[in-house]
Amino acid sequence: MQAQRIMLTGQGAPEVMKMEPYDVPPPGKGEVQIEQTAIGLNYMDIYQRSGHYPLVIPSPLGLEAAGRITALGPEVEGFSVGDRVVYGGVLGAYATRRNAPSARILKIPDGITDQTAAAVLMKGMTAEYLLERCFKVQSGQDVLFFAASGGVGQLAGQWGKYLGARMIGVTSGAESCATIRKLGYTDAIDRTSENIAERVNQLTDGKGVSVVYDSIGKATFDTSIASLATYGMFVSFGATTGEAPPFRPACCRRPVHSISPARRLRTMSARVRISSTRQTGCST
């Protein structure tokens, strides 16, 4: 079956992306073939294209899409030709047609368009692990979320409000601030005109927030630390301005308890807990 796809001829500027025709083979064991109708865009696509995340070149691009099943491979159960489906986390989404493992796809419920499904699946998965598992947000807690007007941020604001948290969003400009207040955020901080840490201090009566979710990285690292309450958690899940700098416990001016995905390092009584996690569906 003839189709079109975007391939990376290298890693760097957008010019490394090339459209090419290719033959899609019949789906293999456990695979389905999908005629794609909508492709989700994620900041990770930029990380992969730019070289921030190394790839074996040449490489396909894109992780998330929706469409209609046109063929089933052997040993596929629970799906039929014609089903509308969506998937995430499967490299090669920038294509008109492709094969994908059935274990990674979901049926799209009636009432949800293909475009919506492709746009929110990975961002919703990101919001879920951030607010429910990385740090389980509780009712009554103060939460600071950077890039609140982005895809993940819009979902996180509504999710946090549902959990009963006070969501404080960081965005840019009066229009974006007004938008996020309609999406679960009790307070909006304009990073272009306000000192974020000082504003957080005012909003929390000097206590700081229980958790900071920071997808910005280098430019906001110190601000995130300064916004935390005692025993607060700093979740770094993106690096749109570059990687967060090496963490020095002394920067907190109090003893620190530092957490990473690989290991737990206990130094002294903690003021701050830090969790660094790879981004899956983050948006600016």
PDB file of C-alpha atoms in Angstrom:
ATOM      1  CA  MET A   1       0.000   0.000   0.000  1.00  0.00           C
ATOM      2  CA  GLN A   2       1.487   3.347  -1.077  1.00  0.00           C
ATOM      3  CA  ALA A   3       1.604   6.147   1.496  1.00  0.00           C
ATOM      4  CA  GLN A   4       3.480   9.342   2.377  1.00  0.00           C
ATOM      5  CA  ARG A   5       5.606   9.968   5.462  1.00  0.00           C
ATOM      6  CA  ILE A   6       8.097  12.456   6.880  1.00  0.00           C
ATOM      7  CA  MET A   7      11.585  11.160   7.567  1.00  0.00           C
ATOM      8  CA  LEU A   8      14.522  12.781   9.314  1.00  0.00           C
ATOM      9  CA  THR A   9      17.653  12.868   7.165  1.00  0.00           C
ATOM     10  CA  GLY A  10      19.597  14.230  10.120  1.00  0.00           C
ATOM     11  CA  GLN A  11      18.993  16.050  13.382  1.00  0.00           C
ATOM     12  CA  GLY A  12      18.910  19.831  13.497  1.00  0.00           C
ATOM     13  CA  ALA A  13      16.845  22.557  11.845  1.00  0.00           C
ATOM     14  CA  PRO A  14      13.406  21.822  10.334  1.00  0.00           C
ATOM     15  CA  GLU A  15      15.050  21.353   6.936  1.00  0.00           C
ATOM     16  CA  VAL A  16      16.142  17.839   8.004  1.00  0.00           C
ATOM     17  CA  MET A  17      12.492  16.738   7.646  1.00  0.00           C
ATOM     18  CA  LYS A  18      11.743  15.309   4.215  1.00  0.00           C
ATOM     19  CA  MET A  19       8.445  14.056   2.784  1.00  0.00           C
ATOM     20  CA  GLU A  20       8.768  10.771   0.907  1.00  0.00           C
ATOM     21  CA  PRO A  21       6.544   8.063  -0.580  1.00  0.00           C
ATOM     22  CA  TYR A  22       6.849   4.600   0.875  1.00  0.00           C
ATOM     23  CA  ASP A  23       5.220   1.196   0.682  1.00  0.00           C
ATOM     24  CA  VAL A  24       3.360   0.147   3.823  1.00  0.00           C
ATOM     25  CA  PRO A  25       3.674  -3.626   4.281  1.00  0.00           C
ATOM     26  CA  PRO A  26       0.768  -5.734   5.552  1.00  0.00           C
ATOM     27  CA  PRO A  27       0.477  -5.474   9.345  1.00  0.00           C
ATOM     28  CA  GLY A  28       2.559  -8.003  11.214  1.00  0.00           C
ATOM     29  CA  LYS A  29       1.753 -10.098  14.257  1.00  0.00           C
ATOM     30  CA  GLY A  30      -0.104  -7.993  16.819  1.00  0.00           C
ATOM     31  CA  GLU A  31      -0.266  -4.976  14.507  1.00  0.00           C
ATOM     32  CA  VAL A  32      -3.034  -3.010  12.838  1.00  0.00           C
ATOM     33  CA  GLN A  33      -2.821  -0.793   9.781  1.00  0.00           C
ATOM     34  CA  ILE A  34      -4.215   2.718  10.233  1.00  0.00           C
ATOM     35  CA  GLU A  35      -5.299   5.252   7.650  1.00  0.00           C
ATOM     36  CA  GLN A  36      -4.473   8.372   9.616  1.00  0.00           C
ATOM     37  CA  THR A  37      -6.808  11.360   9.745  1.00  0.00           C
ATOM     38  CA  ALA A  38      -5.163  13.514  12.450  1.00  0.00           C
ATOM     39  CA  ILE A  39      -1.630  13.745  13.827  1.00  0.00           C
ATOM     40  CA  GLY A  40      -0.807  15.069  17.284  1.00  0.00           C
ATOM     41  CA  LEU A  41       2.067  17.522  17.685  1.00  0.00           C
ATOM     42  CA  ASN A  42       4.211  17.389  20.815  1.00  0.00           C
ATOM     43  CA  TYR A  43       7.269  19.239  22.028  1.00  0.00           C
ATOM     44  CA  MET A  44       9.071  15.903  22.097  1.00  0.00           C
ATOM     45  CA  ASP A  45       8.889  15.945  18.293  1.00  0.00           C
ATOM     46  CA  ILE A  46      11.099  19.043  18.399  1.00  0.00           C
ATOM     47  CA  TYR A  47      13.462  17.393  20.881  1.00  0.00           C
ATOM     48  CA  GLN A  48      13.824  14.422  18.535  1.00  0.00           C
ATOM     49  CA  ARG A  49      14.165  16.480  15.373  1.00  0.00           C
ATOM     50  CA  SER A  50      16.681  18.908  16.903  1.00  0.00           C
ATOM     51  CA  GLY A  51      18.932  16.231  18.390  1.00  0.00           C
ATOM     52  CA  HIS A  52      18.107  16.919  22.033  1.00  0.00           C
ATOM     53  CA  TYR A  53      17.001  13.292  22.097  1.00  0.00           C
ATOM     54  CA  PRO A  54      19.336  11.185  19.920  1.00  0.00           C
ATOM     55  CA  LEU A  55      17.793   9.045  17.184  1.00  0.00           C
ATOM     56  CA  VAL A  56      19.237   6.556  14.718  1.00  0.00           C
ATOM     57  CA  ILE A  57      19.195   8.407  11.379  1.00  0.00           C
ATOM     58  CA  PRO A  58      17.355   8.175   9.029  1.00  0.00           C
ATOM     59  CA  SER A  59      14.352   8.073  11.321  1.00  0.00           C
ATOM     60  CA  PRO A  60      10.590   8.541  11.155  1.00  0.00           C
ATOM     61  CA  LEU A  61       9.078  11.292  13.300  1.00  0.00           C
ATOM     62  CA  GLY A  62       5.967  11.869  15.379  1.00  0.00           C
ATOM     63  CA  LEU A  63       4.486   9.886  18.256  1.00  0.00           C
ATOM     64  CA  GLU A  64       0.722  10.367  18.243  1.00  0.00           C
ATOM     65  CA  ALA A  65      -2.116  10.098  15.714  1.00  0.00           C
ATOM     66  CA  ALA A  66      -5.692   9.005  15.121  1.00  0.00           C
ATOM     67  CA  GLY A  67      -7.431   7.329  12.221  1.00  0.00           C
ATOM     68  CA  ARG A  68      -9.324   4.314  10.970  1.00  0.00           C
ATOM     69  CA  ILE A  69      -8.175   0.672  10.988  1.00  0.00           C
ATOM     70  CA  THR A  70      -7.905  -0.680   7.452  1.00  0.00           C
ATOM     71  CA  ALA A  71      -6.266  -4.070   8.125  1.00  0.00           C
ATOM     72  CA  LEU A  72      -5.553  -6.440  11.006  1.00  0.00           C
ATOM     73  CA  GLY A  73      -2.450  -8.514  11.509  1.00  0.00           C
ATOM     74  CA  PRO A  74      -2.385 -12.008  13.030  1.00  0.00           C
ATOM     75  CA  GLU A  75      -3.366 -12.402  16.695  1.00  0.00           C
ATOM     76  CA  VAL A  76      -5.040  -9.011  17.007  1.00  0.00           C
ATOM     77  CA  GLU A  77      -8.035  -9.112  19.343  1.00  0.00           C
ATOM     78  CA  GLY A  78     -10.565  -6.493  20.346  1.00  0.00           C
ATOM     79  CA  PHE A  79     -10.379  -4.439  17.156  1.00  0.00           C
ATOM     80  CA  SER A  80     -12.105  -4.546  13.770  1.00  0.00           C
ATOM     81  CA  VAL A  81     -11.539  -2.996  10.370  1.00  0.00           C
ATOM     82  CA  GLY A  82     -13.276   0.381  10.408  1.00  0.00           C
ATOM     83  CA  ASP A  83     -12.682   1.147  14.097  1.00  0.00           C
ATOM     84  CA  ARG A  84     -11.647   4.706  14.867  1.00  0.00           C
ATOM     85  CA  VAL A  85      -8.527   4.549  17.011  1.00  0.00           C
ATOM     86  CA  VAL A  86      -5.820   6.716  18.544  1.00  0.00           C
ATOM     87  CA  TYR A  87      -2.333   5.886  19.789  1.00  0.00           C
ATOM     88  CA  GLY A  88       0.598   7.566  21.485  1.00  0.00           C
ATOM     89  CA  GLY A  89       4.250   6.849  22.033  1.00  0.00           C
ATOM     90  CA  VAL A  90       4.813   5.013  18.722  1.00  0.00           C
ATOM     91  CA  LEU A  91       7.479   6.652  16.559  1.00  0.00           C
ATOM     92  CA  GLY A  92       6.455   7.320  12.965  1.00  0.00           C
ATOM     93  CA  ALA A  93       3.172   9.195  13.346  1.00  0.00           C
ATOM     94  CA  TYR A  94       3.987  11.744  10.622  1.00  0.00           C
ATOM     95  CA  ALA A  95       2.485   9.589   7.886  1.00  0.00           C
ATOM     96  CA  THR A  96      -0.722   9.172   5.923  1.00  0.00           C
ATOM     97  CA  ARG A  97      -0.869   5.440   6.678  1.00  0.00           C
ATOM     98  CA  ARG A  98       1.136   3.159   8.942  1.00  0.00           C
ATOM     99  CA  ASN A  99       1.246  -0.042  10.971  1.00  0.00           C
ATOM    100  CA  ALA A 100       1.136   0.211  14.762  1.00  0.00           C
ATOM    101  CA  PRO A 101       1.084  -2.318  17.619  1.00  0.00           C
ATOM    102  CA  SER A 102      -2.460  -3.034  18.747  1.00  0.00           C
ATOM    103  CA  ALA A 103      -1.248  -2.973  22.355  1.00  0.00           C
ATOM    104  CA  ARG A 104      -0.669   0.790  22.015  1.00  0.00           C
ATOM    105  CA  ILE A 105      -3.960   1.856  20.453  1.00  0.00           C
ATOM    106  CA  LEU A 106      -7.319   2.818  21.952  1.00  0.00           C
ATOM    107  CA  LYS A 107     -10.773   3.042  20.429  1.00  0.00           C
ATOM    108  CA  ILE A 108     -12.045   6.602  20.165  1.00  0.00           C
ATOM    109  CA  PRO A 109     -15.386   7.011  21.987  1.00  0.00           C
ATOM    110  CA  ASP A 110     -18.380   8.388  20.128  1.00  0.00           C
ATOM    111  CA  GLY A 111     -18.605  12.136  20.568  1.00  0.00           C
ATOM    112  CA  ILE A 112     -14.827  12.671  20.396  1.00  0.00           C
ATOM    113  CA  THR A 113     -13.413  13.700  17.031  1.00  0.00           C
ATOM    114  CA  ASP A 114     -10.249  12.230  15.578  1.00  0.00           C
ATOM    115  CA  GLN A 115      -8.636  15.666  15.820  1.00  0.00           C
ATOM    116  CA  THR A 116      -9.409  15.984  19.526  1.00  0.00           C
ATOM    117  CA  ALA A 117      -8.227  12.453  20.281  1.00  0.00           C
ATOM    118  CA  ALA A 118      -4.923  12.982  18.480  1.00  0.00           C
ATOM    119  CA  ALA A 119      -4.399  16.332  20.198  1.00  0.00           C
ATOM    120  CA  VAL A 120      -5.002  15.298  23.804  1.00  0.00           C
ATOM    121  CA  LEU A 121      -4.007  11.649  24.330  1.00  0.00           C
ATOM    122  CA  MET A 122      -0.329  12.085  25.213  1.00  0.00           C
ATOM    123  CA  LYS A 123      -0.921  15.426  26.882  1.00  0.00           C
ATOM    124  CA  GLY A 124      -3.634  13.806  29.001  1.00  0.00           C
ATOM    125  CA  MET A 125      -1.301  10.924  29.841  1.00  0.00           C
ATOM    126  CA  THR A 126       1.312  13.471  30.896  1.00  0.00           C
ATOM    127  CA  ALA A 127      -1.127  15.363  33.099  1.00  0.00           C
ATOM    128  CA  GLU A 128      -2.238  12.078  34.698  1.00  0.00           C
ATOM    129  CA  TYR A 129       1.219  10.907  35.698  1.00  0.00           C
ATOM    130  CA  LEU A 130       2.236  14.357  36.908  1.00  0.00           C
ATOM    131  CA  LEU A 131      -0.785  15.000  39.135  1.00  0.00           C
ATOM    132  CA  GLU A 132      -1.685  11.441  40.120  1.00  0.00           C
ATOM    133  CA  ARG A 133       1.587   9.521  40.337  1.00  0.00           C
ATOM    134  CA  CYS A 134       4.727  11.647  40.246  1.00  0.00           C
ATOM    135  CA  PHE A 135       3.238  13.817  42.986  1.00  0.00           C
ATOM    136  CA  LYS A 136      -0.300  12.950  44.018  1.00  0.00           C
ATOM    137  CA  VAL A 137      -2.072  16.272  44.295  1.00  0.00           C
ATOM    138  CA  GLN A 138      -4.474  16.531  47.216  1.00  0.00           C
ATOM    139  CA  SER A 139      -7.441  18.770  47.938  1.00  0.00           C
ATOM    140  CA  GLY A 140      -6.407  22.053  49.519  1.00  0.00           C
ATOM    141  CA  GLN A 141      -2.835  22.049  48.217  1.00  0.00           C
ATOM    142  CA  ASP A 142      -1.297  24.962  46.335  1.00  0.00           C
ATOM    143  CA  VAL A 143       0.135  23.912  42.956  1.00  0.00           C
ATOM    144  CA  LEU A 144       2.327  26.002  40.618  1.00  0.00           C
ATOM    145  CA  PHE A 145       2.255  24.978  36.947  1.00  0.00           C
ATOM    146  CA  PHE A 146       4.482  26.534  34.291  1.00  0.00           C
ATOM    147  CA  ALA A 147       3.366  26.854  30.637  1.00  0.00           C
ATOM    148  CA  ALA A 148      -0.209  26.766  31.896  1.00  0.00           C
ATOM    149  CA  SER A 149      -1.656  27.844  28.547  1.00  0.00           C
ATOM    150  CA  GLY A 150       0.035  24.991  26.674  1.00  0.00           C
ATOM    151  CA  GLY A 151      -1.585  21.656  25.915  1.00  0.00           C
ATOM    152  CA  VAL A 152      -0.502  19.875  29.097  1.00  0.00           C
ATOM    153  CA  GLY A 153      -1.065  22.986  31.179  1.00  0.00           C
ATOM    154  CA  GLN A 154      -4.665  23.430  30.018  1.00  0.00           C
ATOM    155  CA  LEU A 155      -5.522  19.860  31.002  1.00  0.00           C
ATOM    156  CA  ALA A 156      -3.562  20.041  34.267  1.00  0.00           C
ATOM    157  CA  GLY A 157      -5.456  23.136  35.403  1.00  0.00           C
ATOM    158  CA  GLN A 158      -8.822  21.426  35.015  1.00  0.00           C
ATOM    159  CA  TRP A 159      -7.514  18.176  36.524  1.00  0.00           C
ATOM    160  CA  GLY A 160      -6.074  19.914  39.558  1.00  0.00           C
ATOM    161  CA  LYS A 161      -9.242  21.912  40.152  1.00  0.00           C
ATOM    162  CA  TYR A 162     -11.259  18.676  40.031  1.00  0.00           C
ATOM    163  CA  LEU A 163      -8.950  17.253  42.709  1.00  0.00           C
ATOM    164  CA  GLY A 164      -9.640  20.280  44.881  1.00  0.00           C
ATOM    165  CA  ALA A 165      -6.233  21.924  44.583  1.00  0.00           C
ATOM    166  CA  ARG A 166      -5.600  25.615  44.205  1.00  0.00           C
ATOM    167  CA  MET A 167      -3.979  25.848  40.780  1.00  0.00           C
ATOM    168  CA  ILE A 168      -1.596  28.736  40.111  1.00  0.00           C
ATOM    169  CA  GLY A 169      -0.640  28.994  36.446  1.00  0.00           C
ATOM    170  CA  VAL A 170       2.313  30.760  34.835  1.00  0.00           C
ATOM    171  CA  THR A 171       1.839  32.052  31.299  1.00  0.00           C
ATOM    172  CA  SER A 172       2.574  35.142  29.208  1.00  0.00           C
ATOM    173  CA  GLY A 173       0.295  38.090  28.481  1.00  0.00           C
ATOM    174  CA  ALA A 174      -3.061  39.290  29.725  1.00  0.00           C
ATOM    175  CA  GLU A 175      -5.005  37.277  27.161  1.00  0.00           C
ATOM    176  CA  SER A 176      -3.392  33.982  28.162  1.00  0.00           C
ATOM    177  CA  CYS A 177      -3.894  34.797  31.837  1.00  0.00           C
ATOM    178  CA  ALA A 178      -7.608  35.340  31.202  1.00  0.00           C
ATOM    179  CA  THR A 179      -7.787  32.063  29.267  1.00  0.00           C
ATOM    180  CA  ILE A 180      -6.235  29.867  31.931  1.00  0.00           C
ATOM    181  CA  ARG A 181      -8.531  31.290  34.613  1.00  0.00           C
ATOM    182  CA  LYS A 182     -11.329  29.623  32.649  1.00  0.00           C
ATOM    183  CA  LEU A 183      -9.420  26.325  32.644  1.00  0.00           C
ATOM    184  CA  GLY A 184      -9.136  25.567  36.340  1.00  0.00           C
ATOM    185  CA  TYR A 185      -6.511  28.044  37.477  1.00  0.00           C
ATOM    186  CA  THR A 186      -7.526  30.130  40.470  1.00  0.00           C
ATOM    187  CA  ASP A 187      -4.614  32.514  39.898  1.00  0.00           C
ATOM    188  CA  ALA A 188      -2.614  33.417  36.805  1.00  0.00           C
ATOM    189  CA  ILE A 189       0.904  34.864  36.862  1.00  0.00           C
ATOM    190  CA  ASP A 190       2.134  36.788  33.828  1.00  0.00           C
ATOM    191  CA  ARG A 191       5.793  35.888  33.489  1.00  0.00           C
ATOM    192  CA  THR A 192       6.409  38.896  31.215  1.00  0.00           C
ATOM    193  CA  SER A 193       5.431  41.467  33.836  1.00  0.00           C
ATOM    194  CA  GLU A 194       5.491  39.798  37.248  1.00  0.00           C
ATOM    195  CA  ASN A 195       8.147  38.285  39.489  1.00  0.00           C
ATOM    196  CA  ILE A 196       6.894  34.723  39.738  1.00  0.00           C
ATOM    197  CA  ALA A 197       8.446  33.788  43.095  1.00  0.00           C
ATOM    198  CA  GLU A 198       7.336  37.049  44.703  1.00  0.00           C
ATOM    199  CA  ARG A 199       3.802  36.597  43.392  1.00  0.00           C
ATOM    200  CA  VAL A 200       3.685  33.018  44.686  1.00  0.00           C
ATOM    201  CA  ASN A 201       4.875  34.275  48.053  1.00  0.00           C
ATOM    202  CA  GLN A 202       2.025  36.782  48.115  1.00  0.00           C
ATOM    203  CA  LEU A 203      -0.608  34.273  47.046  1.00  0.00           C
ATOM    204  CA  THR A 204       0.445  31.693  49.653  1.00  0.00           C
ATOM    205  CA  ASP A 205       1.063  34.105  52.549  1.00  0.00           C
ATOM    206  CA  GLY A 206       4.752  33.317  52.447  1.00  0.00           C
ATOM    207  CA  LYS A 207       4.340  29.543  52.692  1.00  0.00           C
ATOM    208  CA  GLY A 208       5.137  28.573  49.104  1.00  0.00           C
ATOM    209  CA  VAL A 209       3.489  25.822  47.076  1.00  0.00           C
ATOM    210  CA  SER A 210       3.314  22.097  47.757  1.00  0.00           C
ATOM    211  CA  VAL A 211       4.545  21.241  44.254  1.00  0.00           C
ATOM    212  CA  VAL A 212       5.974  23.008  41.212  1.00  0.00           C
ATOM    213  CA  TYR A 213       5.554  21.454  37.766  1.00  0.00           C
ATOM    214  CA  ASP A 214       8.243  23.001  35.570  1.00  0.00           C
ATOM    215  CA  SER A 215       8.570  22.168  31.864  1.00  0.00           C
ATOM    216  CA  ILE A 216      10.766  25.170  31.092  1.00  0.00           C
ATOM    217  CA  GLY A 217      14.076  23.975  32.530  1.00  0.00           C
ATOM    218  CA  LYS A 218      17.136  26.184  32.805  1.00  0.00           C
ATOM    219  CA  ALA A 219      15.437  29.602  32.783  1.00  0.00           C
ATOM    220  CA  THR A 220      13.012  28.846  35.613  1.00  0.00           C
ATOM    221  CA  PHE A 221      14.981  26.474  37.840  1.00  0.00           C
ATOM    222  CA  ASP A 222      15.852  29.024  40.532  1.00  0.00           C
ATOM    223  CA  THR A 223      12.347  30.491  40.428  1.00  0.00           C
ATOM    224  CA  SER A 224      10.841  27.065  40.975  1.00  0.00           C
ATOM    225  CA  ILE A 225      13.069  26.405  43.972  1.00  0.00           C
ATOM    226  CA  ALA A 226      12.193  29.820  45.424  1.00  0.00           C
ATOM    227  CA  SER A 227       8.455  29.122  45.072  1.00  0.00           C
ATOM    228  CA  LEU A 228       8.405  25.898  47.080  1.00  0.00           C
ATOM    229  CA  ALA A 229       7.060  25.345  50.565  1.00  0.00           C
ATOM    230  CA  THR A 230       9.060  23.446  53.141  1.00  0.00           C
ATOM    231  CA  TYR A 231       9.073  19.780  52.069  1.00  0.00           C
ATOM    232  CA  GLY A 232       7.645  20.821  48.721  1.00  0.00           C
ATOM    233  CA  MET A 233       8.352  18.857  45.549  1.00  0.00           C
ATOM    234  CA  PHE A 234       9.880  20.308  42.386  1.00  0.00           C
ATOM    235  CA  VAL A 235       8.928  18.242  39.328  1.00  0.00           C
ATOM    236  CA  SER A 236      11.097  19.046  36.300  1.00  0.00           C
ATOM    237  CA  PHE A 237       9.500  17.475  33.227  1.00  0.00           C
ATOM    238  CA  GLY A 238      10.794  19.494  30.294  1.00  0.00           C
ATOM    239  CA  ALA A 239      13.606  21.697  29.041  1.00  0.00           C
ATOM    240  CA  THR A 240      12.290  24.208  26.524  1.00  0.00           C
ATOM    241  CA  THR A 241      15.026  26.678  27.532  1.00  0.00           C
ATOM    242  CA  GLY A 242      17.696  24.037  28.059  1.00  0.00           C
ATOM    243  CA  GLU A 243      18.421  21.438  30.708  1.00  0.00           C
ATOM    244  CA  ALA A 244      18.023  22.431  34.332  1.00  0.00           C
ATOM    245  CA  PRO A 245      21.425  23.137  35.893  1.00  0.00           C
ATOM    246  CA  PRO A 246      23.148  20.667  38.225  1.00  0.00           C
ATOM    247  CA  PHE A 247      21.396  20.761  41.568  1.00  0.00           C
ATOM    248  CA  ARG A 248      23.316  21.988  44.603  1.00  0.00           C
ATOM    249  CA  PRO A 249      21.539  21.447  47.944  1.00  0.00           C
ATOM    250  CA  ALA A 250      23.154  24.667  49.199  1.00  0.00           C
ATOM    251  CA  CYS A 251      21.031  26.664  46.748  1.00  0.00           C
ATOM    252  CA  CYS A 252      18.050  26.090  49.047  1.00  0.00           C
ATOM    253  CA  ARG A 253      19.910  27.626  51.997  1.00  0.00           C
ATOM    254  CA  ARG A 254      18.520  24.854  54.139  1.00  0.00           C
ATOM    255  CA  PRO A 255      19.248  21.114  54.418  1.00  0.00           C
ATOM    256  CA  VAL A 256      17.866  19.208  51.453  1.00  0.00           C
ATOM    257  CA  HIS A 257      16.321  15.894  50.533  1.00  0.00           C
ATOM    258  CA  SER A 258      16.910  15.307  46.834  1.00  0.00           C
ATOM    259  CA  ILE A 259      14.963  12.771  44.751  1.00  0.00           C
ATOM    260  CA  SER A 260      15.712  11.533  41.238  1.00  0.00           C
ATOM    261  CA  PRO A 261      14.093   8.752  39.194  1.00  0.00           C
ATOM    262  CA  ALA A 262      17.224   6.639  39.409  1.00  0.00           C
ATOM    263  CA  ARG A 263      17.826   6.784  43.114  1.00  0.00           C
ATOM    264  CA  ARG A 264      16.838   8.483  46.355  1.00  0.00           C
ATOM    265  CA  LEU A 265      19.589  10.421  48.040  1.00  0.00           C
ATOM    266  CA  ARG A 266      18.977  11.384  51.634  1.00  0.00           C
ATOM    267  CA  THR A 267      21.291  14.080  52.853  1.00  0.00           C
ATOM    268  CA  MET A 268      19.736  15.861  55.837  1.00  0.00           C
ATOM    269  CA  SER A 269      16.295  16.953  56.942  1.00  0.00           C
ATOM    270  CA  ALA A 270      14.635  18.127  53.792  1.00  0.00           C
ATOM    271  CA  ARG A 271      13.285  21.401  52.603  1.00  0.00           C
ATOM    272  CA  VAL A 272      12.871  20.444  48.946  1.00  0.00           C
ATOM    273  CA  ARG A 273      12.264  17.240  47.022  1.00  0.00           C
ATOM    274  CA  ILE A 274      13.190  17.204  43.375  1.00  0.00           C
ATOM    275  CA  SER A 275      11.882  14.815  40.754  1.00  0.00           C
ATOM    276  CA  SER A 276      13.218  14.914  37.221  1.00  0.00           C
ATOM    277  CA  THR A 277      11.182  13.035  34.662  1.00  0.00           C
ATOM    278  CA  ARG A 278      11.376  12.711  30.902  1.00  0.00           C
ATOM    279  CA  GLN A 279       8.708  14.553  29.017  1.00  0.00           C
ATOM    280  CA  THR A 280       6.132  12.572  27.065  1.00  0.00           C
ATOM    281  CA  GLY A 281       3.596  15.017  25.847  1.00  0.00           C
ATOM    282  CA  CYS A 282       4.576  18.388  26.950  1.00  0.00           C
ATOM    283  CA  SER A 283       3.652  21.519  25.145  1.00  0.00           C
ATOM    284  CA  THR A 284       4.949  25.044  25.392  1.00  0.00           C
TER     285      THR A 284
END
